[in-house]
Every structure is written in structure tokens, then in C-alpha cells.
């Protein structure tokens, strides 16, 4: 058979000539088949499962254009999509179907045997999902930006309001039970009253527009808040005391709703979470939501929390169980770092290999103070409740959000650097709340701007993830008062004194580096590097002033103690007299005299 003629520039045996070769010759057919196989292999390599071929999801979710997927998509579109199944009549259900899978799935029976079968089926489904994360694992949270459409945003705000209403209803119920002397409501009993019964009541029938599982999750969150309050009041938990749960305000800056497992799906599964992957489908939300998958999920997600920032941005955070990875080898070997945080310098770090460094304080809020002032002034000129007031409020929130992002990025980068380069990191234990409440407004603002607590939290998470040992120095350790060489406590020093001279050994010490060495010695550095680690690390750096350690008397004890009275008096007398500087010549006004 003679191959048909082709237009100029086309040759038989290529994919370009296939659509012009009618009827197609053997060479063009082979070229087209090979190209289709290559495209299919590329789809599979990109994460498309084999079971998706020949189904409408292969055409819509994975953008596969093979004949099987096209045919399945056209057939589904011709039928008008998936048809809703009519509920069967339970009166026709036979007695043998009770307590079976058919009784729960097909007949939708709610008797005790059928409900037990449904619970078993859900437990088996969860077990199959969690089988992929067998062995040691850790629970992490992965956060992504989402872009819901206007109609979806309205539906999400309705969910936020409903969850707030149910949460406040539980708090009100608990307070009424306490005032009347009745037993505190459990989450299960409160869910039947505040969710199941409220959705049927005429005055709260609007709760039926939101998924039952989401409202029940809000009730459980309120119950957990009361449980933490009871444990803290009874002394069963350590740390700062937890207050009694309060009502959530409608004007709250942060809105959130938690969708438990089973009330959300990712089109294509959690494997389809690479860039440009599947969309997020939430219960009782008609439209799917586009997610910016900047990194894929490492495992299945057991819950998802949707939040809205004050600046109008929407986020989702997935709770994922991730297998524990092996400890990473530090890039600088078995090195130990001592970190002292401050205001003048964000962090002063001393390492056991003798190196030091100071991290400058970025002071993000001080740099953005002018922009914040203008945003506040613009907001104060608007009428509360108007559209312009809402716009100005979002503009102010965007300025503050940028400051928060910069502060978080700086803290995460420093925490990643310390956990990546060191085997052990030693930090100090600070009571930041009392430091902020000291009454010094300017200093308190700078402490809040530094974000020490956020940095310590990120550092602890990074060390736990990479297998690095994190050592916390004892509370109220006088790191800035004690000499890191001889151990003499020189007493409290004002904040403006950045260098001080030890009264015991006469060493001129840098305030921040001396504190970092003391924090380092409070950890395992003394045992790992010997008792002379203070002497090797606390010496003056080349850029600092020299020291007179050799002039100190040999009998000075290295225990922490107060300087003797005679040394204090001698130091006071020496500092009160003018120093004789080398090469100094007094100015003589009358040379003739």
C-alpha cells in the first residue's frame, strides 16, 4: 500500500505527520504509539498512579490525554457526572443484614451492631493509612497558602463563625453547670446537645450548613482547653499556669476551623501534593480549593486546619505523621556552642573550638515603625464599620505581617545554622514575661521585637529533628556577673557596661562573650573539653582589650565567690585616680615658668 502524500515539510514516521497521514501508514502509527507511551511514562514518573488511567480523574486531576482517559472523561460528562444514589428503604432490610458491612454501607442502618461494623471499617482504613509510617515517628505540621474563590471564602467564613458559636456555647454550658453545682460536661455529651440537637432546632438550624464533624471538633477543642485548665489548677502540669477558657470574640483577628480526618480529601491523595498537584476538598464546601504546594507532603494527613489572617490571606496546615530520620552528622564535627541572647546584639555565640561570633540584632519593628505609624494614622481617620475602615485595617495588618515574617525568617535561619553545625547547643533559660513586665517601656518593646521565645522554640524543634543535643542552663544563672576564668562574682552591672574588669584575676572581659562561655561551661563542655575550657575560651579576642591574667596571684580559687574586700577597695582606689597613659604629655600653659 502506497503511503498517502503529505504537505511540504512533513515526513512519514514522525508524530507531526500522523494527523496528516490518512489513512495512517505503519511508520506514522508506530511513531504516534511511541510518543503516547513516553507521555504516559512521564505521567507515571511525575506521581500519577496506574489506577488513574482510564478514569475521569486521570483526565481532570493528572491532565492525561491518552485515549482511555479521554474516553472515560467524555462518558462521564455525557452522563452528567456521578449520579446521586437514592437511599434504600430500611423497612425492606432483612434481619440477616444487621451487623454486616452491607447493613452499614448500603442500608445505612444506625443500630448498635451496624455502628460497631462502621467503627471497625474506619479503624481498618486508618490502620492501612498509618501502616506506611510504621516504627518511630513524629507528628509535624505542614502549612500552605491557599487561594479560595470569593464564594468559597464566604463559605469558609460561615464555618469560622459556626465553630466560634459552638465553642462559646460549650464555655457557657460549662459555666452554667459549675454555677448550679452540676458535673462538668464531657465532649461527647456536649456534642449531642450543642451540635446534633442544635442543628435540628429552628433557632439554630443554620448550623446544618456546616459539616457535623467540624462543629464536633470545635466542641472537643473547648473540652481540651478546660482539661488543660483543670490539670494546671491541680498542679499536674509544670510551667506557666493556664487560665480558664474565655469566650471567643467576633472581632478576633485570627479565625480558624479544624477539619478532622474523613472530612477533607486531596484530589489524587497525599502523593499528589507536588507543585501543581491536586486540589483540597472540604466537607460541605462546594468548590475545591487551589493549594500552593511549595513542598510535597511526606505522608498522609490526619487533620487539616484552615485559618484566615487579619490581612485576608488563607492558610491550611496539615498534621502529618513522619517517620523519625536518623541523626544528621554536624558539618563542624563534635563542636559545642554556647548562645547568649541580648538586645544590643541578637546573639553572642562561643564555640568549643575557640571561635566566636556575634549576630546583629535586625530590629525589624523599629525599622518598620514609620510605616506602622502611617498605617495607624490612616486607620484612625476612617469611620469604624465602613468599607474604608476595613481596607485600612487590612493594610495595617499587612505591614505587621511583614514584620512578623521577617522576624520568623531570621529566627529560623539562625536556629537551622546552630543545629546544622554543632553536636550540642547550650542556651540560657530566661523568664521573658517578667523581663517584659519590668516597667521599662522601651526595653520591653525591644525584647518583644527580638523574639527570644520564638527563637528558642525554633531551635528546640530543629535540634529535635536533626538529633542534636540541646542543653538549657539553670534558671537565674548569673552569666554576666561571674568571671568565666576565675569564677569570682563581681555583682550586678548596668546594661550600658559592655566590658568589665574582673576583681579577682584582673581580666578585661566582654560582657556578652563572657556570658556565652558561662552558658557553655554550664553544659557538657566542661566534661567534654576539660576543666580548662574556660581559660581557653574566655581569653580576650584580638579585637578586644588585653588582659593581665599573668599578674593575678596564683592562689586565686576558681570557685564562684565574692571578691575579697581588700581587692574591691584596691580596685576602687585605682579607678578613682587618673591613669597614666603611655606617650601622654601634659599641656604646659607657661613654658617660661
Coordinates of C-alpha atoms in Angstrom, one line a residue, residues 31 67 87 127 179 316 342 346 375 391 411 507 513 555 570:
X31 CA 5.7 7.0 15.9
X67 CA -7.3 7.6 24.6
X87 CA -31.5 5.9 49.9
X127 CA -4.6 1.4 60.1
X179 CA -22.7 27.7 88.9
X316 CA -4.1 25.4 55.7
X342 CA 20.6 40.1 74.1
X346 CA 20.8 39.4 69.0
X375 CA -1.0 52.9 58.9
X391 CA -9.5 48.3 53.9
X411 CA 15.0 33.1 63.9
X507 CA 41.0 40.1 83.1
X513 CA 31.2 36.6 75.3
X555 CA 46.4 31.3 94.8
X570 CA 42.1 48.5 95.9

